[in-house]
Tab-separated table of C-alpha atoms in Angstrom:
chain	number	residue	atom	x	y	z
A	86	MET	CA	-1.092	-68.950	-8.793
A	87	SER	CA	-4.006	-70.066	-6.458
A	88	VAL	CA	-3.806	-70.104	-2.861
A	89	GLN	CA	-4.438	-73.754	-1.344
A	90	PRO	CA	-7.261	-74.185	1.422
A	91	ALA	CA	-6.042	-74.595	5.058
A	92	ALA	CA	-5.860	-78.136	6.238
A	93	LYS	CA	-7.971	-77.368	9.471
A	94	VAL	CA	-9.214	-74.056	10.817
A	95	PRO	CA	-6.673	-72.737	13.060
A	96	MET	CA	-6.999	-72.332	16.681
A	97	LYS	CA	-7.395	-68.905	16.424
A	98	GLY	CA	-10.482	-69.450	14.372
A	99	TRP	CA	-12.092	-71.023	17.410
A	100	ILE	CA	-10.840	-68.985	19.871
A	101	THR	CA	-12.869	-65.934	18.099
A	102	THR	CA	-15.694	-68.152	18.058
A	103	PHE	CA	-16.157	-68.751	21.787
A	104	ALA	CA	-14.541	-65.276	22.495
A	105	GLY	CA	-17.413	-63.659	20.375
A	106	THR	CA	-20.359	-65.866	22.152
A	107	THR	CA	-18.720	-64.721	25.617
A	108	ILE	CA	-18.993	-61.178	24.327
A	109	ASN	CA	-22.529	-61.367	23.128
A	110	LEU	CA	-23.779	-63.074	26.492
A	111	CYS	CA	-22.512	-59.375	27.996
A	112	LEU	CA	-24.224	-57.422	25.268
A	113	GLY	CA	-27.472	-59.764	25.142
A	114	ILE	CA	-28.804	-57.658	28.366
A	115	LEU	CA	-31.474	-56.165	25.687
A	116	TYR	CA	-33.401	-59.614	26.274
A	117	ALA	CA	-33.702	-58.678	29.899
A	118	TRP	CA	-35.551	-55.577	29.335
A	119	SER	CA	-38.819	-56.825	30.770
A	120	ILE	CA	-37.454	-57.853	34.116
A	121	TRP	CA	-36.921	-54.083	34.284
A	122	LYS	CA	-40.257	-53.076	32.802
A	123	LYS	CA	-41.949	-55.452	35.115
A	124	ALA	CA	-40.248	-53.243	38.016
A	125	LEU	CA	-41.081	-50.017	36.279
A	126	VAL	CA	-44.540	-50.274	34.752
A	127	ASP	CA	-47.704	-49.534	36.751
A	128	VAL	CA	-50.407	-47.711	34.531
A	129	ASP	CA	-52.725	-46.711	37.496
A	130	ARG	CA	-49.644	-45.019	39.307
A	131	ALA	CA	-47.601	-43.841	36.175
A	132	GLY	CA	-46.059	-40.574	37.518
A	133	GLU	CA	-46.026	-41.379	41.252
A	134	VAL	CA	-42.321	-41.348	42.893
A	135	MET	CA	-41.240	-44.997	44.273
A	136	THR	CA	-40.041	-45.459	47.821
A	137	GLY	CA	-37.827	-47.616	49.226
A	138	ALA	CA	-35.019	-49.289	47.284
A	139	ASN	CA	-36.250	-47.653	44.230
A	140	ALA	CA	-36.840	-44.203	45.602
A	141	GLY	CA	-36.309	-41.475	43.198
A	142	TRP	CA	-37.690	-43.453	40.502
A	143	THR	CA	-41.253	-43.097	38.951
A	144	TYR	CA	-44.042	-45.353	37.786
A	145	LEU	CA	-44.293	-45.714	33.825
A	146	THR	CA	-46.825	-46.756	31.551
A	147	ASN	CA	-46.281	-49.520	28.972
A	148	ALA	CA	-45.624	-47.001	26.207
A	149	GLN	CA	-43.306	-44.907	28.366
A	150	ALA	CA	-41.261	-48.029	28.972
A	151	ALA	CA	-41.443	-49.310	25.685
A	152	THR	CA	-39.516	-45.979	24.469
A	153	PRO	CA	-35.815	-46.679	25.673
A	154	PHE	CA	-36.442	-50.412	24.535
A	155	ALA	CA	-37.205	-49.256	20.889
A	156	ILE	CA	-34.643	-46.512	20.933
A	157	CYS	CA	-32.235	-49.103	22.224
A	158	VAL	CA	-33.377	-51.475	19.164
A	159	ILE	CA	-33.147	-48.882	16.770
A	160	LEU	CA	-29.827	-47.580	17.289
A	161	PHE	CA	-28.290	-51.056	17.576
A	162	ALA	CA	-29.174	-51.844	14.082
A	163	VAL	CA	-28.214	-48.442	12.747
A	164	LEU	CA	-24.704	-48.720	14.677
A	165	MET	CA	-24.198	-52.184	12.992
A	166	ILE	CA	-23.267	-50.404	9.690
A	167	PRO	CA	-20.250	-48.341	10.828
A	168	GLY	CA	-19.501	-51.180	13.359
A	169	GLY	CA	-19.387	-53.893	10.582
A	170	ARG	CA	-17.334	-51.058	8.855
A	171	ILE	CA	-14.965	-50.623	11.632
A	172	GLN	CA	-14.667	-54.673	11.969
A	173	ASP	CA	-13.717	-54.860	8.117
A	174	LYS	CA	-11.178	-51.977	8.264
A	175	PHE	CA	-9.538	-51.986	11.731
A	176	GLY	CA	-10.214	-55.385	12.898
A	177	PRO	CA	-12.935	-56.835	15.476
A	178	LYS	CA	-11.040	-55.839	18.812
A	179	VAL	CA	-11.711	-52.286	18.537
A	180	GLY	CA	-15.487	-52.539	17.849
A	181	ALA	CA	-16.001	-55.216	20.794
A	182	THR	CA	-14.275	-53.048	23.208
A	183	ALA	CA	-15.810	-49.818	22.450
A	184	GLY	CA	-19.165	-51.536	22.506
A	185	GLY	CA	-18.550	-52.964	26.181
A	186	LEU	CA	-17.801	-49.398	27.403
A	187	PHE	CA	-20.582	-47.650	25.971
A	188	LEU	CA	-22.797	-50.529	27.271
A	189	ALA	CA	-21.335	-50.127	30.860
A	190	LEU	CA	-21.543	-46.142	30.550
A	191	GLY	CA	-25.203	-46.460	29.511
A	192	CYS	CA	-26.022	-48.805	32.588
A	193	VAL	CA	-24.313	-46.255	34.890
A	194	VAL	CA	-26.056	-43.352	33.244
A	195	ALA	CA	-29.661	-44.924	33.776
A	196	ALA	CA	-28.631	-45.862	37.246
A	197	LEU	CA	-27.834	-42.062	38.290
A	198	MET	CA	-30.665	-40.448	36.478
A	199	LYS	CA	-33.621	-42.406	37.705
A	200	SER	CA	-35.944	-41.254	35.042
A	201	GLN	CA	-37.599	-42.402	31.916
A	202	LEU	CA	-35.187	-39.939	30.076
A	203	GLY	CA	-32.271	-41.561	31.967
A	204	LEU	CA	-33.530	-45.043	30.509
A	205	ILE	CA	-33.855	-43.364	26.974
A	206	ILE	CA	-30.068	-41.690	27.442
A	207	GLY	CA	-28.446	-44.854	29.317
A	208	PHE	CA	-30.274	-48.093	27.988
A	209	GLY	CA	-31.497	-46.445	24.616
A	210	ILE	CA	-29.048	-44.492	23.327
A	211	LEU	CA	-25.820	-45.314	24.735
A	212	GLY	CA	-26.613	-48.841	25.401
A	213	GLY	CA	-27.824	-49.064	22.088
A	214	THR	CA	-24.643	-47.907	20.336
A	215	GLY	CA	-22.706	-50.350	22.524
A	216	MET	CA	-24.537	-53.480	21.411
A	217	GLY	CA	-24.243	-52.071	17.789
A	218	LEU	CA	-20.580	-51.495	17.554
A	219	GLY	CA	-19.831	-54.486	19.893
A	220	TYR	CA	-22.278	-57.161	17.862
A	221	ALA	CA	-20.943	-56.224	14.712
A	222	ALA	CA	-17.682	-57.469	15.367
A	223	PRO	CA	-17.545	-61.377	16.476
A	224	THR	CA	-19.684	-63.015	13.704
A	225	PRO	CA	-18.064	-61.706	10.878
A	226	ALA	CA	-14.491	-62.049	12.308
A	227	ALA	CA	-15.660	-65.913	12.933
A	228	LEU	CA	-17.450	-66.667	10.063
A	229	LYS	CA	-14.247	-65.614	7.769
A	230	TRP	CA	-12.514	-68.460	9.416
A	231	PHE	CA	-14.941	-71.121	8.396
A	232	GLY	CA	-15.933	-72.690	4.835
A	233	PRO	CA	-19.905	-72.594	3.705
A	234	HIS	CA	-20.492	-75.471	5.167
A	235	LYS	CA	-20.465	-74.527	8.492
A	236	ARG	CA	-21.416	-71.155	8.351
A	237	GLY	CA	-24.618	-71.809	9.910
A	238	LEU	CA	-23.467	-73.716	12.913
A	239	ILE	CA	-20.397	-71.096	13.777
A	240	ALA	CA	-23.186	-67.822	13.166
A	241	GLY	CA	-25.586	-69.894	15.403
A	242	THR	CA	-22.732	-70.701	17.927
A	243	VAL	CA	-21.329	-66.889	18.157
A	244	VAL	CA	-24.798	-65.377	18.263
A	245	ALA	CA	-26.240	-67.797	20.952
A	246	GLY	CA	-24.564	-66.072	23.645
A	247	TYR	CA	-26.347	-62.621	22.799
A	248	GLY	CA	-29.595	-64.932	23.266
A	249	GLY	CA	-28.224	-66.726	25.990
A	250	ALA	CA	-27.868	-63.747	28.069
A	251	ALA	CA	-31.160	-63.825	29.263
A	252	ILE	CA	-30.545	-67.030	30.830
A	253	TYR	CA	-28.734	-65.454	33.697
A	254	ILE	CA	-29.613	-61.684	33.316
A	255	GLY	CA	-32.910	-62.576	34.047
A	256	GLY	CA	-32.280	-64.264	37.335
A	257	LEU	CA	-29.230	-62.308	38.178
A	258	GLY	CA	-31.151	-58.798	37.118
A	259	GLN	CA	-34.311	-59.641	39.662
A	260	TYR	CA	-31.700	-60.494	42.384
A	261	PHE	CA	-29.989	-57.069	42.071
A	262	ILE	CA	-33.218	-55.202	41.991
A	263	ASP	CA	-34.779	-57.099	44.853
A	264	HIS	CA	-31.863	-56.662	47.003
A	265	TYR	CA	-30.350	-53.306	45.791
A	266	GLY	CA	-33.010	-51.527	43.483
A	267	ILE	CA	-33.266	-50.941	40.142
A	268	SER	CA	-30.040	-48.301	39.906
A	269	GLY	CA	-28.286	-51.026	41.872
A	270	SER	CA	-28.995	-53.681	39.052
A	271	PHE	CA	-27.963	-51.323	36.175
A	272	PHE	CA	-24.565	-50.416	38.184
A	273	ALA	CA	-23.567	-54.285	38.986
A	274	LEU	CA	-24.418	-55.378	35.197
A	275	GLY	CA	-22.453	-52.340	33.768
A	276	GLY	CA	-19.286	-53.078	35.557
A	277	ILE	CA	-19.324	-56.729	35.185
A	278	PHE	CA	-19.677	-56.161	31.457
A	279	ALA	CA	-16.939	-53.728	30.922
A	280	VAL	CA	-14.402	-55.842	32.219
A	281	VAL	CA	-15.716	-59.211	30.455
A	282	THR	CA	-15.939	-57.564	27.297
A	283	ILE	CA	-12.559	-55.409	26.970
A	284	LEU	CA	-10.860	-59.121	28.091
A	285	CYS	CA	-12.527	-60.996	25.281
A	286	GLY	CA	-12.349	-58.210	22.767
A	287	GLN	CA	-8.559	-58.873	22.504
A	288	LEU	CA	-9.160	-62.431	21.749
A	289	LEU	CA	-11.110	-61.841	18.466
A	290	PHE	CA	-8.652	-62.532	15.453
A	291	THR	CA	-9.160	-61.893	11.662
A	292	PRO	CA	-7.466	-64.381	9.153
A	293	PRO	CA	-4.688	-63.242	7.104
A	294	LYS	CA	-5.422	-62.060	3.939
A	295	ASP	CA	-4.426	-65.197	1.776
A	296	TYR	CA	-6.242	-67.516	4.090
A	297	VAL	CA	-8.687	-69.759	2.407
A	298	PRO	CA	-11.283	-71.853	4.659
A	299	PRO	CA	-10.770	-75.622	4.667
A	300	MET	CA	-13.574	-77.565	2.831
A	301	PRO	CA	-14.290	-81.231	3.783
A	302	ALA	CA	-12.998	-83.824	1.479
A	303	ASN	CA	-15.532	-85.620	-0.367
A	304	ALA	CA	-18.316	-84.672	1.643
A	305	LYS	CA	-21.681	-83.930	0.624
A	306	LEU	CA	-22.522	-80.362	0.762
A	307	SER	CA	-25.888	-78.988	1.333
A	308	ALA	CA	-27.363	-76.872	-1.370
A	309	ALA	CA	-26.418	-73.514	0.459
A	310	ALA	CA	-22.776	-74.493	0.600
A	311	GLN	CA	-22.936	-75.340	-3.200
A	312	ASP	CA	-24.563	-72.360	-4.346
A	313	SER	CA	-22.707	-70.117	-1.870
A	314	THR	CA	-21.094	-67.249	-4.048
A	315	LYS	CA	-17.440	-67.127	-5.307
A	316	HIS	CA	-17.305	-63.470	-5.530
A	317	ASP	CA	-17.039	-60.681	-2.493
A	318	TRP	CA	-19.619	-58.030	-3.207
A	319	THR	CA	-18.957	-54.460	-2.239
A	320	PRO	CA	-21.701	-53.067	-0.230
A	321	LYS	CA	-22.266	-50.541	-3.201
A	322	GLU	CA	-23.065	-53.725	-5.234
A	323	ILE	CA	-25.376	-55.241	-3.188
A	324	PHE	CA	-27.743	-52.137	-3.346
A	325	LYS	CA	-28.509	-53.215	-6.926
A	326	SER	CA	-29.830	-56.410	-6.356
A	327	TRP	CA	-33.390	-57.007	-4.929
A	328	GLN	CA	-32.220	-59.995	-2.959
A	329	PHE	CA	-30.558	-57.444	-0.386
A	330	TYR	CA	-33.968	-55.882	0.194
A	331	ALA	CA	-35.754	-59.192	0.394
A	332	LEU	CA	-33.197	-60.039	3.157
A	333	VAL	CA	-33.947	-56.817	4.857
A	334	LEU	CA	-37.675	-57.671	4.650
A	335	MET	CA	-37.094	-61.209	5.991
A	336	PHE	CA	-35.116	-60.106	8.734
A	337	THR	CA	-37.670	-57.505	10.057
A	338	ILE	CA	-40.452	-60.199	9.825
A	339	SER	CA	-38.547	-62.725	11.824
A	340	THR	CA	-37.701	-60.223	14.265
A	341	GLN	CA	-40.961	-58.413	15.063
A	342	SER	CA	-42.551	-61.377	16.821
A	343	GLY	CA	-39.400	-62.040	18.833
A	344	LEU	CA	-39.185	-58.707	20.052
A	345	LEU	CA	-42.862	-58.455	20.937
A	346	ILE	CA	-42.616	-61.685	23.112
A	347	ILE	CA	-38.940	-60.625	24.641
A	348	ALA	CA	-40.370	-57.074	25.809
A	349	ASN	CA	-43.543	-58.776	27.280
A	350	ALA	CA	-42.276	-62.322	28.733
A	351	ALA	CA	-42.470	-61.566	32.282
A	352	GLY	CA	-46.012	-59.974	31.877
A	353	LEU	CA	-47.354	-62.534	30.083
A	354	LEU	CA	-46.282	-65.357	32.611
A	355	LYS	CA	-47.569	-62.864	35.645
A	356	LYS	CA	-50.974	-62.821	33.595
A	357	ALA	CA	-51.068	-66.488	32.925
A	358	ALA	CA	-50.064	-67.752	36.504
A	359	ALA	CA	-52.155	-64.950	38.337
A	360	ASP	CA	-53.585	-68.157	40.094
A	361	VAL	CA	-50.152	-69.830	40.596
A	362	PRO	CA	-48.365	-67.403	43.200
A	363	PHE	CA	-44.964	-68.916	42.892
A	364	PHE	CA	-45.035	-68.420	38.971
A	365	ALA	CA	-46.643	-64.957	39.430
A	366	ALA	CA	-43.761	-63.940	41.720
A	367	ASN	CA	-41.209	-65.218	39.824
A	368	ALA	CA	-41.949	-64.003	36.276
A	369	TRP	CA	-38.478	-63.898	35.401
A	370	ILE	CA	-38.494	-67.566	35.218
A	371	LEU	CA	-39.812	-67.362	31.405
A	372	VAL	CA	-37.610	-64.622	30.671
A	373	SER	CA	-34.705	-67.015	31.815
A	374	PHE	CA	-36.479	-70.276	29.816
A	375	GLY	CA	-36.608	-67.827	26.679
A	376	GLY	CA	-33.253	-66.981	26.751
A	377	LEU	CA	-31.979	-70.802	26.835
A	378	ILE	CA	-34.340	-71.442	23.738
A	379	ASN	CA	-33.429	-68.341	22.097
A	380	ALA	CA	-29.631	-69.298	22.501
A	381	SER	CA	-30.386	-73.193	21.494
A	382	GLY	CA	-32.564	-71.929	18.425
A	383	ARG	CA	-29.682	-70.083	17.054
A	384	VAL	CA	-27.284	-73.225	17.129
A	385	GLY	CA	-29.653	-75.921	16.415
A	386	THR	CA	-31.290	-73.436	13.314
A	387	GLY	CA	-27.986	-72.656	12.144
A	388	PHE	CA	-27.076	-76.521	12.373
A	389	TYR	CA	-29.700	-77.618	10.441
A	390	SER	CA	-29.649	-74.800	7.775
A	391	ASP	CA	-26.264	-76.022	6.915
A	392	LYS	CA	-28.219	-79.459	6.245
A	393	ILE	CA	-31.491	-78.512	4.644
A	394	GLY	CA	-30.864	-74.742	3.371
A	395	ARG	CA	-31.258	-71.476	4.562
A	396	VAL	CA	-34.342	-70.870	3.012
A	397	ASN	CA	-36.147	-74.274	4.430
A	398	ALA	CA	-35.146	-73.622	7.753
A	399	TYR	CA	-36.377	-70.372	7.678
A	400	CYS	CA	-39.830	-71.028	6.493
A	401	LEU	CA	-40.139	-73.888	8.955
A	402	ASN	CA	-39.417	-71.671	11.663
A	403	CYS	CA	-41.705	-68.998	10.799
A	404	ALA	CA	-44.450	-71.443	9.744
A	405	ILE	CA	-44.545	-73.116	13.172
A	406	SER	CA	-44.149	-69.784	15.025
A	407	ALA	CA	-46.964	-68.169	12.971
A	408	GLY	CA	-49.373	-71.058	14.727
A	409	CYS	CA	-47.905	-70.554	18.142
A	410	MET	CA	-48.255	-66.792	18.260
A	411	PHE	CA	-51.947	-67.113	16.736
A	412	ILE	CA	-52.891	-69.271	19.931
A	413	LEU	CA	-51.156	-67.419	22.815
A	414	PRO	CA	-53.970	-65.066	23.271
A	415	TYR	CA	-55.875	-68.412	24.145
A	416	VAL	CA	-53.184	-69.886	25.939
A	417	ILE	CA	-53.041	-66.773	28.112
A	418	ALA	CA	-56.811	-66.632	28.864
A	419	GLU	CA	-57.002	-70.317	30.022
A	420	GLN	CA	-54.107	-69.740	32.072
A	421	ASN	CA	-52.002	-73.163	30.995
A	422	ILE	CA	-48.676	-72.430	32.132
A	423	VAL	CA	-47.198	-75.532	30.367
A	424	LEU	CA	-48.430	-74.626	26.901
A	425	LEU	CA	-47.413	-70.947	27.520
A	426	PHE	CA	-43.861	-72.382	27.995
A	427	LEU	CA	-44.138	-74.496	24.906
A	428	VAL	CA	-45.392	-71.568	22.362
A	429	VAL	CA	-43.380	-69.021	23.794
A	430	GLY	CA	-40.527	-71.372	23.400
A	431	VAL	CA	-41.358	-71.895	19.715
A	432	ALA	CA	-41.398	-68.003	19.286
A	433	TYR	CA	-38.109	-67.427	20.902
A	434	TRP	CA	-36.429	-70.574	19.180
A	435	GLN	CA	-37.835	-68.757	15.669
A	436	TYR	CA	-36.313	-65.254	16.595
A	437	GLY	CA	-32.997	-66.756	17.596
A	438	GLY	CA	-32.890	-68.751	14.391
A	439	GLY	CA	-33.284	-65.778	12.371
A	440	LEU	CA	-30.193	-64.070	13.900
A	441	SER	CA	-27.902	-67.197	12.831
A	442	LEU	CA	-29.780	-67.447	9.660
A	443	MET	CA	-29.545	-63.743	8.155
A	444	PRO	CA	-25.503	-63.287	8.657
A	445	SER	CA	-25.143	-66.973	6.861
A	446	PHE	CA	-27.226	-65.803	4.028
A	447	THR	CA	-25.731	-62.663	3.891
A	448	ALA	CA	-22.184	-64.637	3.381
A	449	ASP	CA	-23.755	-67.361	1.121
A	450	PHE	CA	-25.223	-64.110	-1.539
A	451	TYR	CA	-22.448	-61.974	-1.024
A	452	GLY	CA	-19.197	-63.243	0.103
A	453	SER	CA	-17.096	-62.898	3.268
A	454	LYS	CA	-14.704	-60.115	2.831
A	455	TYR	CA	-17.203	-57.145	3.155
A	456	LEU	CA	-19.306	-59.403	5.344
A	457	GLY	CA	-19.020	-56.982	8.170
A	458	PHE	CA	-20.330	-54.130	6.441
A	459	ASN	CA	-22.569	-55.845	4.224
A	460	TYR	CA	-24.410	-57.848	7.241
A	461	GLY	CA	-24.430	-54.420	8.881
A	462	LEU	CA	-26.826	-53.323	5.998
A	463	VAL	CA	-28.876	-56.210	6.125
A	464	PHE	CA	-29.210	-55.726	9.920
A	465	MET	CA	-31.248	-52.802	9.464
A	466	GLY	CA	-34.052	-55.251	8.851
A	467	TRP	CA	-33.715	-56.205	12.600
A	468	GLY	CA	-33.937	-52.801	13.785
A	469	MET	CA	-37.158	-52.028	11.925
A	470	GLY	CA	-38.761	-55.051	13.748
A	471	PHE	CA	-39.080	-52.554	16.818
A	472	PHE	CA	-42.327	-51.275	15.150
A	473	MET	CA	-44.071	-54.483	16.839
A	474	THR	CA	-42.913	-53.755	20.204
A	475	SER	CA	-43.982	-49.951	20.235
A	476	LEU	CA	-47.362	-51.093	18.472
A	477	GLY	CA	-47.948	-53.944	20.992
A	478	GLY	CA	-47.589	-51.345	23.940
A	479	THR	CA	-50.037	-48.872	22.416
A	480	ILE	CA	-52.549	-51.768	21.935
A	481	GLU	CA	-52.126	-52.978	25.405
A	482	ASP	CA	-52.677	-49.446	27.060
A	483	LEU	CA	-55.856	-49.119	24.912
A	484	THR	CA	-57.457	-52.593	25.173
A	485	GLY	CA	-55.455	-54.175	28.217
A	486	SER	CA	-54.824	-57.149	25.890
A	487	LEU	CA	-51.712	-57.905	23.307
A	488	ARG	CA	-54.052	-60.162	21.300
A	489	TRP	CA	-54.476	-57.976	18.170
A	490	ALA	CA	-50.591	-57.680	18.182
A	491	PHE	CA	-49.857	-61.609	18.492
A	492	TYR	CA	-52.541	-61.764	15.382
A	493	MET	CA	-50.723	-59.408	13.372
A	494	SER	CA	-47.460	-60.977	14.306
A	495	ALA	CA	-48.652	-64.253	12.889
A	496	GLY	CA	-49.790	-62.879	9.865
A	497	LEU	CA	-46.658	-61.268	8.992
A	498	LEU	CA	-44.558	-64.666	9.810
A	499	MET	CA	-46.414	-66.247	6.954
A	500	LEU	CA	-45.737	-63.175	4.649
A	501	GLY	CA	-41.967	-64.006	5.397
A	502	VAL	CA	-42.350	-67.728	4.232
A	503	LEU	CA	-43.688	-66.676	0.822
A	504	ILE	CA	-41.054	-64.231	0.498
A	505	ALA	CA	-38.432	-66.392	1.174
A	506	TYR	CA	-39.504	-68.887	-1.325
A	507	LEU	CA	-39.338	-66.531	-3.880
A	508	THR	CA	-35.645	-65.339	-2.848
A	509	ASN	CA	-32.826	-66.889	-4.427
A	510	ARG	CA	-29.355	-66.192	-4.391
A	511	PRO	CA	-28.234	-63.038	-6.778
A	512	LYS	CA	-25.766	-63.623	-9.819
A	513	HIS	CA	-22.629	-61.454	-9.748
A	514	ALA	CA	-21.793	-59.879	-12.932
A	515	GLU	CA	-18.346	-61.803	-13.057
A	516	GLU	CA	-20.797	-64.810	-12.644
A	517	LYS	CA	-22.826	-63.867	-16.071
A	518	ALA	CA	-19.910	-62.854	-18.151
A	519	PRO	CA	-18.653	-66.359	-18.955
A	520	VAL	CA	-22.203	-67.325	-19.618
A	521	MET	CA	-22.685	-64.552	-21.959
A	522	ALA	CA	-19.475	-65.360	-23.502
A	523	LYS	CA	-20.165	-69.174	-24.058
A	524	THR	CA	-23.578	-68.240	-25.637
A	525	MET	CA	-22.070	-65.739	-27.890
A	526	VAL	CA	-19.447	-68.368	-29.101
A	527	THR	CA	-22.238	-70.780	-29.590
A	528	GLU	CA	-24.153	-68.477	-31.593
A	529	LYS	CA	-20.980	-67.538	-33.716
A	530	ALA	CA	-20.086	-71.574	-34.418
A	531	VAL	CA	-23.997	-71.846	-35.382
A	532	ASP	CA	-23.545	-68.987	-37.947
């Protein structure tokens, strides 16, 4: 007997969605890294011990400051795989709670050690672990409550919390640094995050095994919703489809430009606003603005991807962002602050949009039963996008500018457009079988 779809999404589905958004508002500390980087980096004084509120800390080079960030990104991506497995097998509460505790512990370690090693262990290793375990829980859990016609919007809403974290973490982190030093900022944020993630982690629910998401009656579905797979691919099976590797590469490409901007946002405004003391002294404003656009891009892109299709949404975002990355060096040189906010905003929108598109792509292509694990595998592409951040730091140390990093990033975005247009949904063996059987019957009738 077939199971009938639910009449409407139960309240637990919406609670899971918004609890997940709140958890991601805490895990999104990654996007405020440039605030700490601005306080830590002084190439001319690298190795010199700080005084005052930051006594005990030493100044770093751009490349040194990029290391904890890069490690955090790598472990975030790697731990998404076991985090997804935990979500699928034990439910989202376990992963979300563990993620928040790891992140809080990482902040404490970084605050106490006051060194690059402390940042590597605390922010990089423990923080990256916490982000991976925690981030793997909310999105798959929420998507399982909704049909393919709302996947983009729901995924975008949940992950909007992660991008939106920079809206408040930028200003709040700067406040703590100004009044309590770098260590004080890590202590304060770590404590807040532990409490919020543990509480909200208990509000993540998984639908019953026989639950079927509701679908709109007589509604015109987008191509993405119509073509969504009816089969649940196991993690082992997705490795056999070339589309899996295409999704990983698409994720890497959409990520690399965003991480390059995120890691350097405060510094970009400081350079472009050298003659405007207010902006030069409050470079965190661009970080917070970026967080707002990042979060909006996740919800907005998810919404219109449900209407125009995932591929069209991905290509639109990447093409426009490529143009903005290409002209960014000119904007900085001209010290045009208004245009800087515009082009950086487009880059943030594209990056945020990618993080709502990729879980939706994964669900469309491979189903929702193993979505936690499968998306964890696809998420490796996000982790590989870190290379542009490290490369950018090295280029800046050698040339004093990120110009060539921006040009390379723009070229990769255009490559992503080409790959996306060539990628279609894979056909499961069970989908091919009826077609083959029908062909055999037809051939037999002809004979």
